[in-house]
Amino acid sequence: MMRTRPLKVALLGCGVVGSEVARIMTTHADDLTARIGAPVELAGVAVRRPSKAREGIDPALITTDAMALVKRGDIDVVVEVIGGIEPARALITTAFEHGASVVSANKALLAKDGAALHAAAQEHGRDLYYEAAVAGAIPLVRPLRESLAGDKVNRILGIVNGTTNFILDKMDTTGAGYSEALDEATALGYAEADPTADVEGFDAAAKAAILAGIAFHTRVRLDDVHREGLTEVTAADIASAKRMGCTVKLLAICERAADGKSVTARVHPAMIPLSHPLASVREAYNAVFVEADAAGQLMFYGPGAGGSPTASAVLGDLVAVCRNTLGGATGPGESAYTRLPVSPMGDVITRYHISLDVADKPGVLAQVATVFAEQGVSIDTVRQQGRQDGGGEASLVVVTHRAPDAALSGTVEALRKLDTVRGVASIMRVEGE
Ligand code: NDP
Ligand code: HSE
């Protein structure tokens, strides 16, 4: 039976994502009512700049006092799309204390304090949903939390940051410069308020921590995730990848160790073969492979950033939380019973593509090969090209077999010490083969 008294929603933040949440709540009001079993009413909208024009929003709903809004006592669901740690954390905690459930898109906060927020939700018998925090519109959190709850996930590999994928795609396909591509991604609403979070890999690392925690039923903190951004990726790296039949992507990779006793989580640029499905993920799209014991390999693909796609994920959560509220139930909380330790990056088994500038004289190749052998790293391919500039130098490109990351970085360190190695032009991991 349809309830006539509306469920009240407080919207915290009305920027790129929040404005789209408000728009869809209004334009799809009848469908939402039918799907939930009660009308949903926007009861207040908290912003920083009250005088800014906000199309389609009743000015009477606007407030700068977000805390007073969540403390009102008649709010059923708080939608937090402000971002950052504070005041978002205090607002969410206060919302639980005052009887509201929470939908958030805030990966930075969830990666930092997810455990405490889940505990607060549980203590007050409320929901904490955050589908929009990982990979924009792509349903990923709920499939991992619910659909795959009976399976055993072993690996997650994917592109989870739209801004950096947009930048790498533009640099690769149009030859655009890094800054120009970043400016475009920012103008399109993909980048974080501080785009350093995107380009230095913090945003993807937060998402990796969230995904690894859910997938492996353990706690993975942001600091546990090995992180490298794309600021060190050069046009030469991209050209070198092309020559190898590869492209460069910023990947998030979360793995359960073969013995099942630990996990790893990492974010870094990597070369992947053009034949790999991730190579054709363009612009701000994201794609994530999930490998599970029984299900095998699953691929999730779609828009990974932007107001409207992200609002779709927020609205999906809003409907779920409203249904739970009406049914007097809550959805799944945190599941971290495995308590698996997170191993350091040095334990990860991977491959390297190393580009060296070396002296073009007899014996250099043997010297370089000896360093690899001493570190226990097996070489897959070597390509040497003499330079035509008469400087007596050659370019040497070595691709390794799989080896522990610690051995690979030890190899690079030892190579740098060789007199005949004039410089290490680029080092990049190779994935997806
Ligand atoms: P915006 O910067 O566009 O919007 C932030 C909103 O929060 C603005 O409306 C701002 O007010 C308001 N705000 C900021 N500080 C306060 C405060 N102290 N009190 C009340 N309101 C405040 O961010 P986005 O919409 O892009 O992102 C929001 C969240 O969604 C972040 O957690 C982000 O990581 C996440 N997200 C974003 C995606 C995207 O593609 N943009 C995709 C997935 C998740 P005012 O309008 O007055 O400035
Ligand atoms: N800045 C983020 C990105 C938004 O570019 O992926 C989506 O989480």
GROMACS .gro file of C-alpha atoms and ligand atoms in nm:
model
  489
    1MET     CA    1   0.000   0.000   0.000
    2MET     CA    2   0.125   0.349  -0.085
    3ARG     CA    3   0.222   0.569   0.211
    4THR     CA    4   0.113   0.929   0.161
    5ARG     CA    5   0.344   1.088   0.420
    6PRO     CA    6   0.667   1.162   0.231
    7LEU     CA    7   1.013   1.042   0.324
    8LYS     CA    8   1.223   1.351   0.385
    9VAL     CA    9   1.562   1.389   0.222
   10ALA     CA   10   1.832   1.640   0.320
   11LEU     CA   11   2.074   1.710   0.037
   12LEU     CA   12   2.417   1.819   0.159
   13GLY     CA   13   2.595   1.976  -0.138
   14CYS     CA   14   2.445   2.097  -0.463
   15GLY     CA   15   2.741   2.108  -0.699
   16VAL     CA   16   2.818   1.884  -0.998
   17VAL     CA   17   2.659   1.576  -0.838
   18GLY     CA   18   2.409   1.732  -0.593
   19SER     CA   19   2.242   1.951  -0.857
   20GLU     CA   20   2.180   1.639  -1.071
   21VAL     CA   21   2.046   1.447  -0.770
   22ALA     CA   22   1.797   1.730  -0.707
   23ARG     CA   23   1.701   1.746  -1.075
   24ILE     CA   24   1.633   1.371  -1.103
   25MET     CA   25   1.442   1.369  -0.771
   26THR     CA   26   1.212   1.632  -0.920
   27THR     CA   27   1.178   1.505  -1.276
   28HIS     CA   28   1.137   1.138  -1.177
   29ALA     CA   29   0.927   1.206  -0.867
   30ASP     CA   30   0.631   0.992  -0.974
   31ASP     CA   31   0.846   0.692  -1.069
   32LEU     CA   32   1.045   0.719  -0.747
   33THR     CA   33   0.723   0.729  -0.546
   34ALA     CA   34   0.593   0.419  -0.721
   35ARG     CA   35   0.920   0.230  -0.680
   36ILE     CA   36   0.964   0.320  -0.314
   37GLY     CA   37   0.602   0.301  -0.205
   38ALA     CA   38   0.598   0.657  -0.067
   39PRO     CA   39   0.677   1.002  -0.200
   40VAL     CA   40   1.026   1.144  -0.137
   41GLU     CA   41   1.049   1.511  -0.053
   42LEU     CA   42   1.355   1.733  -0.073
   43ALA     CA   43   1.341   1.887   0.275
   44GLY     CA   44   1.654   2.104   0.262
   45VAL     CA   45   1.966   2.171   0.056
   46ALA     CA   46   2.290   2.272   0.228
   47VAL     CA   47   2.546   2.470   0.030
   48ARG     CA   48   2.838   2.704   0.092
   49ARG     CA   49   2.725   2.994  -0.129
   50PRO     CA   50   2.352   3.059  -0.075
   51SER     CA   51   2.325   3.336  -0.333
   52LYS     CA   52   2.434   3.117  -0.626
   53ALA     CA   53   2.151   3.052  -0.875
   54ARG     CA   54   2.035   2.688  -0.856
   55GLU     CA   55   1.795   2.595  -1.132
   56GLY     CA   56   1.489   2.398  -1.030
   57ILE     CA   57   1.552   2.432  -0.656
   58ASP     CA   58   1.312   2.622  -0.432
   59PRO     CA   59   1.528   2.899  -0.275
   60ALA     CA   60   1.341   2.842   0.055
   61LEU     CA   61   1.514   2.502   0.083
   62ILE     CA   62   1.866   2.645   0.065
   63THR     CA   63   2.068   2.674   0.385
   64THR     CA   64   2.430   2.722   0.478
   65ASP     CA   65   2.374   2.548   0.812
   66ALA     CA   66   2.416   2.184   0.713
   67MET     CA   67   2.447   2.077   1.078
   68ALA     CA   68   2.111   2.228   1.172
   69LEU     CA   69   1.955   2.052   0.874
   70VAL     CA   70   2.077   1.704   0.976
   71LYS     CA   71   1.973   1.772   1.338
   72ARG     CA   72   1.614   1.861   1.247
   73GLY     CA   73   1.487   1.523   1.362
   74ASP     CA   74   1.234   1.474   1.079
   75ILE     CA   75   1.491   1.380   0.811
   76ASP     CA   76   1.478   1.017   0.692
   77VAL     CA   77   1.776   1.019   0.455
   78VAL     CA   78   2.079   1.246   0.432
   79VAL     CA   79   2.250   1.254   0.092
   80GLU     CA   80   2.608   1.375   0.142
   81VAL     CA   81   2.766   1.510  -0.176
   82ILE     CA   82   2.988   1.779  -0.026
   83GLY     CA   83   3.309   1.574  -0.038
   84GLY     CA   84   3.625   1.590   0.173
   85ILE     CA   85   3.671   1.480   0.533
   86GLU     CA   86   3.520   1.760   0.739
   87PRO     CA   87   3.249   1.872   0.780
   88ALA     CA   88   3.123   1.565   0.588
   89ARG     CA   89   3.228   1.320   0.863
   90ALA     CA   90   3.064   1.518   1.146
   91LEU     CA   91   2.749   1.567   0.939
   92ILE     CA   92   2.714   1.195   0.860
   93THR     CA   93   2.776   1.092   1.220
   94THR     CA   94   2.524   1.348   1.344
   95ALA     CA   95   2.272   1.229   1.084
   96PHE     CA   96   2.289   0.875   1.229
   97GLU     CA   97   2.253   1.012   1.582
   98HIS     CA   98   1.937   1.195   1.475
   99GLY     CA   99   1.777   0.890   1.314
  100ALA     CA  100   1.860   0.938   0.946
  101SER     CA  101   2.021   0.691   0.707
  102VAL     CA  102   2.298   0.818   0.480
  103VAL     CA  103   2.382   0.796   0.111
  104SER     CA  104   2.726   0.932   0.025
  105ALA     CA  105   2.951   0.963  -0.281
  106ASN     CA  106   3.250   1.049  -0.065
  107LYS     CA  107   3.526   0.795  -0.136
  108ALA     CA  108   3.793   1.002   0.040
  109LEU     CA  109   3.597   0.986   0.366
  110LEU     CA  110   3.490   0.622   0.327
  111ALA     CA  111   3.846   0.508   0.259
  112LYS     CA  112   3.969   0.700   0.562
  113ASP     CA  113   3.692   0.634   0.811
  114GLY     CA  114   3.460   0.372   0.662
  115ALA     CA  115   3.488   0.140   0.961
  116ALA     CA  116   3.387   0.409   1.212
  117LEU     CA  117   3.102   0.530   0.990
  118HIS     CA  118   2.970   0.175   0.948
  119ALA     CA  119   2.991   0.129   1.325
  120ALA     CA  120   2.795   0.452   1.381
  121ALA     CA  121   2.529   0.342   1.129
  122GLN     CA  122   2.497   0.005   1.301
  123GLU     CA  123   2.483   0.156   1.648
  124HIS     CA  124   2.185   0.369   1.545
  125GLY     CA  125   2.019   0.103   1.327
  126ARG     CA  126   2.060   0.305   1.008
  127ASP     CA  127   2.190   0.248   0.656
  128LEU     CA  128   2.513   0.370   0.501
  129TYR     CA  129   2.512   0.332   0.120
  130TYR     CA  130   2.784   0.459  -0.115
  131GLU     CA  131   2.751   0.314  -0.465
  132ALA     CA  132   2.851   0.650  -0.618
  133ALA     CA  133   3.182   0.653  -0.431
  134VAL     CA  134   3.336   0.403  -0.673
  135ALA     CA  135   3.328   0.426  -1.053
  136GLY     CA  136   3.044   0.678  -1.102
  137ALA     CA  137   2.735   0.520  -1.252
  138ILE     CA  138   2.870   0.165  -1.261
  139PRO     CA  139   2.698  -0.071  -1.017
  140LEU     CA  140   2.997  -0.220  -0.838
  141VAL     CA  141   2.964  -0.172  -0.463
  142ARG     CA  142   2.622  -0.341  -0.448
  143PRO     CA  143   2.725  -0.635  -0.675
  144LEU     CA  144   3.029  -0.694  -0.452
  145ARG     CA  145   2.841  -0.643  -0.126
  146GLU     CA  146   2.530  -0.838  -0.222
  147SER     CA  147   2.533  -1.029  -0.554
  148LEU     CA  148   2.878  -1.182  -0.494
  149ALA     CA  149   2.831  -1.230  -0.118
  150GLY     CA  150   2.819  -1.608  -0.168
  151ASP     CA  151   3.131  -1.627  -0.384
  152LYS     CA  152   3.501  -1.574  -0.316
  153VAL     CA  153   3.653  -1.276  -0.496
  154ASN     CA  154   4.024  -1.315  -0.570
  155ARG     CA  155   4.111  -1.018  -0.788
  156ILE     CA  156   3.989  -0.678  -0.898
  157LEU     CA  157   4.159  -0.501  -1.186
  158GLY     CA  158   4.035  -0.184  -1.343
  159ILE     CA  159   4.023   0.179  -1.432
  160VAL     CA  160   3.842   0.361  -1.152
  161ASN     CA  161   3.929   0.725  -1.211
  162GLY     CA  162   3.758   0.909  -1.496
  163THR     CA  163   3.976   1.219  -1.492
  164THR     CA  164   4.306   1.037  -1.536
  165ASN     CA  165   4.160   0.806  -1.800
  166PHE     CA  166   4.035   1.115  -1.984
  167ILE     CA  167   4.381   1.275  -1.966
  168LEU     CA  168   4.568   0.961  -2.081
  169ASP     CA  169   4.316   0.901  -2.359
  170LYS     CA  170   4.350   1.258  -2.489
  171MET     CA  171   4.732   1.245  -2.468
  172ASP     CA  172   4.732   0.913  -2.654
  173THR     CA  173   4.471   0.974  -2.922
  174THR     CA  174   4.483   1.349  -2.991
  175GLY     CA  175   4.834   1.431  -2.875
  176ALA     CA  176   4.687   1.684  -2.627
  177GLY     CA  177   4.917   1.809  -2.352
  178TYR     CA  178   4.869   1.702  -1.992
  179SER     CA  179   4.751   2.044  -1.863
  180GLU     CA  180   4.514   2.101  -2.152
  181ALA     CA  181   4.353   1.758  -2.097
  182LEU     CA  182   4.325   1.815  -1.720
  183ASP     CA  183   4.158   2.153  -1.775
  184GLU     CA  184   3.904   1.990  -2.005
  185ALA     CA  185   3.830   1.712  -1.752
  186THR     CA  186   3.782   1.976  -1.481
  187ALA     CA  187   3.545   2.181  -1.699
  188LEU     CA  188   3.338   1.868  -1.765
  189GLY     CA  189   3.292   1.813  -1.388
  190TYR     CA  190   3.501   1.495  -1.371
  191ALA     CA  191   3.786   1.616  -1.150
  192GLU     CA  192   3.779   1.645  -0.771
  193ALA     CA  193   3.763   1.990  -0.608
  194ASP     CA  194   4.142   1.956  -0.582
  195PRO     CA  195   4.245   1.765  -0.898
  196THR     CA  196   4.567   1.658  -0.724
  197ALA     CA  197   4.349   1.384  -0.576
  198ASP     CA  198   4.293   1.252  -0.927
  199VAL     CA  199   4.633   1.296  -1.092
  200GLU     CA  200   4.836   1.181  -0.790
  201GLY     CA  201   4.621   0.868  -0.761
  202PHE     CA  202   4.462   0.944  -0.421
  203ASP     CA  203   4.109   0.918  -0.560
  204ALA     CA  204   4.177   0.582  -0.729
  205ALA     CA  205   4.357   0.460  -0.415
  206ALA     CA  206   4.054   0.549  -0.202
  207LYS     CA  207   3.834   0.352  -0.441
  208ALA     CA  208   4.079   0.059  -0.436
  209ALA     CA  209   4.068   0.057  -0.054
  210ILE     CA  210   3.688   0.053  -0.058
  211LEU     CA  211   3.670  -0.222  -0.322
  212ALA     CA  212   3.936  -0.440  -0.158
  213GLY     CA  213   3.767  -0.410   0.181
  214ILE     CA  214   3.429  -0.518   0.045
  215ALA     CA  215   3.563  -0.786  -0.189
  216PHE     CA  216   3.795  -0.955   0.059
  217HIS     CA  217   3.579  -0.893   0.370
  218THR     CA  218   3.860  -0.718   0.549
  219ARG     CA  219   3.970  -0.364   0.633
  220VAL     CA  220   4.193  -0.189   0.384
  221ARG     CA  221   4.285   0.168   0.470
  222LEU     CA  222   4.393   0.434   0.224
  223ASP     CA  223   4.748   0.413   0.362
  224ASP     CA  224   4.758   0.039   0.284
  225VAL     CA  225   4.721   0.109  -0.088
  226HIS     CA  226   5.042   0.153  -0.286
  227ARG     CA  227   4.985   0.471  -0.488
  228GLU     CA  228   5.152   0.627  -0.789
  229GLY     CA  229   4.974   0.891  -0.995
  230LEU     CA  230   5.022   0.986  -1.356
  231THR     CA  231   5.222   1.304  -1.311
  232GLU     CA  232   5.542   1.115  -1.396
  233VAL     CA  233   5.397   0.967  -1.718
  234THR     CA  234   5.560   1.136  -2.017
  235ALA     CA  235   5.474   1.158  -2.384
  236ALA     CA  236   5.781   0.935  -2.435
  237ASP     CA  237   5.625   0.664  -2.212
  238ILE     CA  238   5.308   0.677  -2.417
  239ALA     CA  239   5.504   0.659  -2.743
  240SER     CA  240   5.711   0.370  -2.607
  241ALA     CA  241   5.391   0.185  -2.508
  242LYS     CA  242   5.255   0.236  -2.860
  243ARG     CA  243   5.570   0.083  -3.013
  244MET     CA  244   5.511  -0.225  -2.796
  245GLY     CA  245   5.148  -0.253  -2.909
  246CYS     CA  246   5.033  -0.122  -2.568
  247THR     CA  247   4.867   0.179  -2.415
  248VAL     CA  248   4.911   0.341  -2.072
  249LYS     CA  249   4.628   0.333  -1.816
  250LEU     CA  250   4.610   0.423  -1.448
  251LEU     CA  251   4.505   0.092  -1.294
  252ALA     CA  252   4.371  -0.011  -0.956
  253ILE     CA  253   4.457  -0.372  -0.872
  254CYS     CA  254   4.346  -0.556  -0.559
  255GLU     CA  255   4.451  -0.918  -0.512
  256ARG     CA  256   4.417  -1.198  -0.265
  257ALA     CA  257   4.753  -1.379  -0.226
  258ALA     CA  258   4.776  -1.729  -0.376
  259ASP     CA  259   4.786  -1.880  -0.025
  260GLY     CA  260   4.478  -1.673   0.069
  261LYS     CA  261   4.651  -1.535   0.379
  262SER     CA  262   4.696  -1.172   0.276
  263VAL     CA  263   4.584  -0.916   0.020
  264THR     CA  264   4.743  -0.633  -0.176
  265ALA     CA  265   4.599  -0.313  -0.317
  266ARG     CA  266   4.779  -0.079  -0.553
  267VAL     CA  267   4.723   0.207  -0.796
  268HIS     CA  268   4.979   0.296  -1.060
  269PRO     CA  269   5.015   0.365  -1.431
  270ALA     CA  270   5.075   0.051  -1.633
  271MET     CA  271   5.118  -0.055  -1.993
  272ILE     CA  272   4.846  -0.288  -2.114
  273PRO     CA  273   4.825  -0.455  -2.457
  274LEU     CA  274   4.595  -0.289  -2.710
  275SER     CA  275   4.414  -0.623  -2.736
  276HIS     CA  276   4.309  -0.603  -2.368
  277PRO     CA  277   3.949  -0.478  -2.315
  278LEU     CA  278   4.074  -0.206  -2.076
  279ALA     CA  279   4.280  -0.054  -2.359
  280SER     CA  280   3.964   0.056  -2.538
  281VAL     CA  281   3.814   0.232  -2.234
  282ARG     CA  282   3.800   0.590  -2.357
  283GLU     CA  283   3.745   0.936  -2.207
  284ALA     CA  284   3.603   0.937  -1.851
  285TYR     CA  285   3.468   0.583  -1.875
  286ASN     CA  286   3.571   0.327  -1.614
  287ALA     CA  287   3.590  -0.051  -1.640
  288VAL     CA  288   3.655  -0.306  -1.370
  289PHE     CA  289   3.723  -0.680  -1.392
  290VAL     CA  290   3.625  -0.889  -1.093
  291GLU     CA  291   3.752  -1.246  -1.070
  292ALA     CA  292   3.570  -1.480  -0.835
  293ASP     CA  293   3.600  -1.854  -0.766
  294ALA     CA  294   3.258  -1.960  -0.885
  295ALA     CA  295   3.152  -1.670  -1.110
  296GLY     CA  296   3.479  -1.656  -1.305
  297GLN     CA  297   3.557  -1.322  -1.467
  298LEU     CA  298   3.305  -1.038  -1.466
  299MET     CA  299   3.349  -0.702  -1.635
  300PHE     CA  300   3.173  -0.383  -1.525
  301TYR     CA  301   3.186  -0.087  -1.764
  302GLY     CA  302   3.032   0.259  -1.785
  303PRO     CA  303   3.063   0.632  -1.718
  304GLY     CA  304   3.298   0.673  -1.422
  305ALA     CA  305   3.248   1.041  -1.342
  306GLY     CA  306   3.025   1.341  -1.409
  307GLY     CA  307   2.715   1.481  -1.247
  308SER     CA  308   2.438   1.285  -1.413
  309PRO     CA  309   2.603   0.937  -1.412
  310THR     CA  310   2.704   0.979  -1.048
  311ALA     CA  311   2.356   1.100  -0.955
  312SER     CA  312   2.217   0.778  -1.106
  313ALA     CA  313   2.417   0.578  -0.850
  314VAL     CA  314   2.311   0.812  -0.568
  315LEU     CA  315   1.944   0.779  -0.665
  316GLY     CA  316   1.973   0.399  -0.676
  317ASP     CA  317   2.101   0.407  -0.320
  318LEU     CA  318   1.831   0.654  -0.219
  319VAL     CA  319   1.558   0.419  -0.343
  320ALA     CA  320   1.717   0.122  -0.162
  321VAL     CA  321   1.754   0.313   0.165
  322CYS     CA  322   1.398   0.450   0.145
  323ARG     CA  323   1.263   0.097   0.087
  324ASN     CA  324   1.460  -0.026   0.388
  325THR     CA  325   1.328   0.262   0.598
  326LEU     CA  326   0.967   0.181   0.507
  327GLY     CA  327   1.025  -0.189   0.577
  328GLY     CA  328   1.186  -0.113   0.913
  329ALA     CA  329   1.501  -0.290   0.798
  330THR     CA  330   1.859  -0.204   0.713
  331GLY     CA  331   2.076  -0.324   0.428
  332PRO     CA  332   2.412  -0.500   0.467
  333GLY     CA  333   2.665  -0.333   0.693
  334GLU     CA  334   3.041  -0.373   0.701
  335SER     CA  335   3.176  -0.726   0.653
  336ALA     CA  336   3.540  -0.737   0.768
  337TYR     CA  337   3.556  -1.073   0.943
  338THR     CA  338   3.858  -1.215   0.753
  339ARG     CA  339   4.098  -0.959   0.907
  340LEU     CA  340   4.351  -1.030   0.632
  341PRO     CA  341   4.677  -0.834   0.652
  342VAL     CA  342   4.769  -0.608   0.360
  343SER     CA  343   5.111  -0.697   0.215
  344PRO     CA  344   5.353  -0.429   0.095
  345MET     CA  345   5.409  -0.348  -0.273
  346GLY     CA  346   5.743  -0.531  -0.270
  347ASP     CA  347   5.554  -0.862  -0.243
  348VAL     CA  348   5.345  -0.798  -0.553
  349ILE     CA  349   5.437  -1.010  -0.855
  350THR     CA  350   5.443  -0.803  -1.171
  351ARG     CA  351   5.636  -0.722  -1.491
  352TYR     CA  352   5.842  -0.414  -1.579
  353HIS     CA  353   5.911  -0.224  -1.899
  354ILE     CA  354   6.240  -0.040  -1.850
  355SER     CA  355   6.382   0.206  -2.101
  356LEU     CA  356   6.754   0.286  -2.055
  357ASP     CA  357   6.998   0.524  -2.221
  358VAL     CA  358   7.326   0.330  -2.235
  359ALA     CA  359   7.675   0.365  -2.379
  360ASP     CA  360   7.681   0.218  -2.729
  361LYS     CA  361   7.983  -0.011  -2.690
  362PRO     CA  362   8.061  -0.382  -2.664
  363GLY     CA  363   7.972  -0.561  -2.340
  364VAL     CA  364   7.700  -0.320  -2.222
  365LEU     CA  365   7.417  -0.559  -2.294
  366ALA     CA  366   7.595  -0.835  -2.098
  367GLN     CA  367   7.651  -0.597  -1.805
  368VAL     CA  368   7.286  -0.501  -1.796
  369ALA     CA  369   7.175  -0.865  -1.825
  370THR     CA  370   7.402  -0.955  -1.532
  371VAL     CA  371   7.226  -0.702  -1.308
  372PHE     CA  372   6.889  -0.857  -1.388
  373ALA     CA  373   7.028  -1.207  -1.321
  374GLU     CA  374   7.181  -1.101  -0.988
  375GLN     CA  375   6.842  -0.971  -0.873
  376GLY     CA  376   6.669  -1.292  -0.986
  377VAL     CA  377   6.467  -1.112  -1.254
  378SER     CA  378   6.421  -1.295  -1.581
  379ILE     CA  379   6.425  -1.091  -1.904
  380ASP     CA  380   6.148  -1.148  -2.156
  381THR     CA  381   6.256  -0.919  -2.443
  382VAL     CA  382   6.536  -0.670  -2.514
  383ARG     CA  383   6.537  -0.413  -2.790
  384GLN     CA  384   6.846  -0.205  -2.859
  385GLN     CA  385   6.865   0.085  -3.096
  386GLY     CA  386   7.178   0.287  -3.167
  387ARG     CA  387   7.132   0.663  -3.181
  388GLN     CA  388   7.208   0.849  -3.502
  389ASP     CA  389   7.325   1.161  -3.315
  390GLY     CA  390   7.688   1.043  -3.294
  391GLY     CA  391   7.686   1.070  -2.915
  392GLY     CA  392   7.790   0.707  -2.866
  393GLU     CA  393   7.466   0.621  -2.688
  394ALA     CA  394   7.195   0.363  -2.750
  395SER     CA  395   6.842   0.311  -2.623
  396LEU     CA  396   6.780  -0.021  -2.455
  397VAL     CA  397   6.426  -0.135  -2.380
  398VAL     CA  398   6.396  -0.436  -2.149
  399VAL     CA  399   6.069  -0.610  -2.068
  400THR     CA  400   6.087  -0.857  -1.781
  401HIS     CA  401   5.900  -1.171  -1.690
  402ARG     CA  402   5.692  -1.165  -1.372
  403ALA     CA  403   5.895  -1.107  -1.056
  404PRO     CA  404   5.843  -0.960  -0.708
  405ASP     CA  405   5.820  -0.581  -0.725
  406ALA     CA  406   6.099  -0.555  -0.466
  407ALA     CA  407   6.336  -0.745  -0.700
  408LEU     CA  408   6.235  -0.524  -0.992
  409SER     CA  409   6.297  -0.201  -0.805
  410GLY     CA  410   6.626  -0.346  -0.676
  411THR     CA  411   6.721  -0.411  -1.038
  412VAL     CA  412   6.647  -0.052  -1.138
  413GLU     CA  413   6.849   0.077  -0.843
  414ALA     CA  414   7.148  -0.139  -0.943
  415LEU     CA  415   7.118  -0.037  -1.309
  416ARG     CA  416   7.135   0.330  -1.212
  417LYS     CA  417   7.475   0.260  -1.053
  418LEU     CA  418   7.631   0.121  -1.373
  419ASP     CA  419   7.871   0.366  -1.543
  420THR     CA  420   7.747   0.250  -1.879
  421VAL     CA  421   7.386   0.334  -1.795
  422ARG     CA  422   7.360   0.707  -1.868
  423GLY     CA  423   6.999   0.730  -1.755
  424VAL     CA  424   6.677   0.542  -1.684
  425ALA     CA  425   6.435   0.703  -1.928
  426SER     CA  426   6.122   0.527  -1.809
  427ILE     CA  427   6.004   0.246  -1.584
  428MET     CA  428   5.653   0.116  -1.608
  429ARG     CA  429   5.478  -0.196  -1.494
  430VAL     CA  430   5.314  -0.413  -1.758
  431GLU     CA  431   4.975  -0.567  -1.679
  432GLY     CA  432   4.695  -0.750  -1.851
  433GLU     CA  433   4.888  -1.020  -2.035
  434NDP     P1  434   3.131   2.007  -0.611
  434NDP     O1  435   3.252   2.080  -0.565
  434NDP     O2  436   3.081   2.034  -0.747
  434NDP     O3  437   3.011   2.034  -0.509
  434NDP     C1  438   3.028   2.040  -0.370
  434NDP     C2  439   2.901   2.098  -0.309
  434NDP     O4  440   2.917   2.100  -0.168
  434NDP     C3  441   2.875   2.243  -0.352
  434NDP     O5  442   2.737   2.259  -0.373
  434NDP     C4  443   2.920   2.324  -0.230
  434NDP     O6  444   2.846   2.445  -0.214
  434NDP     C5  445   2.885   2.230  -0.119
  434NDP     N1  446   2.964   2.254   0.002
  434NDP     C6  447   3.098   2.261   0.015
  434NDP     N2  448   3.132   2.281   0.143
  434NDP     C7  449   3.016   2.287   0.212
  434NDP     C8  450   2.984   2.305   0.349
  434NDP     N3  451   3.078   2.323   0.440
  434NDP     N4  452   2.853   2.308   0.384
  434NDP     C9  453   2.756   2.290   0.292
  434NDP     N5  454   2.780   2.272   0.161
  434NDP    C10  455   2.908   2.270   0.123
  434NDP     O7  456   3.163   1.852  -0.591
  434NDP     P2  457   3.103   1.729  -0.671
  434NDP     O8  458   2.956   1.743  -0.680
  434NDP     O9  459   3.182   1.706  -0.792
  434NDP    O10  460   3.141   1.609  -0.572
  434NDP    C11  461   3.070   1.585  -0.454
  434NDP    C12  462   3.109   1.450  -0.396
  434NDP    O11  463   3.082   1.349  -0.493
  434NDP    C13  464   3.257   1.436  -0.362
  434NDP    O12  465   3.270   1.352  -0.251
  434NDP    C14  466   3.314   1.368  -0.485
  434NDP    O13  467   3.432   1.296  -0.458
  434NDP    C15  468   3.201   1.275  -0.518
  434NDP     N6  469   3.195   1.229  -0.655
  434NDP    C16  470   3.203   1.318  -0.759
  434NDP    C17  471   3.197   1.274  -0.888
  434NDP    C18  472   3.208   1.367  -1.003
  434NDP    O14  473   3.218   1.318  -1.117
  434NDP     N7  474   3.207   1.498  -0.984
  434NDP    C19  475   3.179   1.132  -0.918
  434NDP    C20  476   3.172   1.046  -0.802
  434NDP    C21  477   3.178   1.095  -0.676
  434NDP     P3  478   2.849   2.563  -0.324
  434NDP    O15  479   2.768   2.509  -0.440
  434NDP    O16  480   2.783   2.673  -0.257
  434NDP    O17  481   2.993   2.581  -0.358
  435HSE     N1  482   3.721   1.265  -0.980
  435HSE     C1  483   3.662   1.136  -0.993
  435HSE     C2  484   3.708   1.074  -1.121
  435HSE     C3  485   3.513   1.145  -0.991
  435HSE     O1  486   3.758   1.145  -1.209
  435HSE     O2  487   3.694   0.952  -1.137
  435HSE     C4  488   3.444   1.011  -0.990
  435HSE     O3  489   3.467   0.941  -0.873
   0.00000   0.00000   0.00000
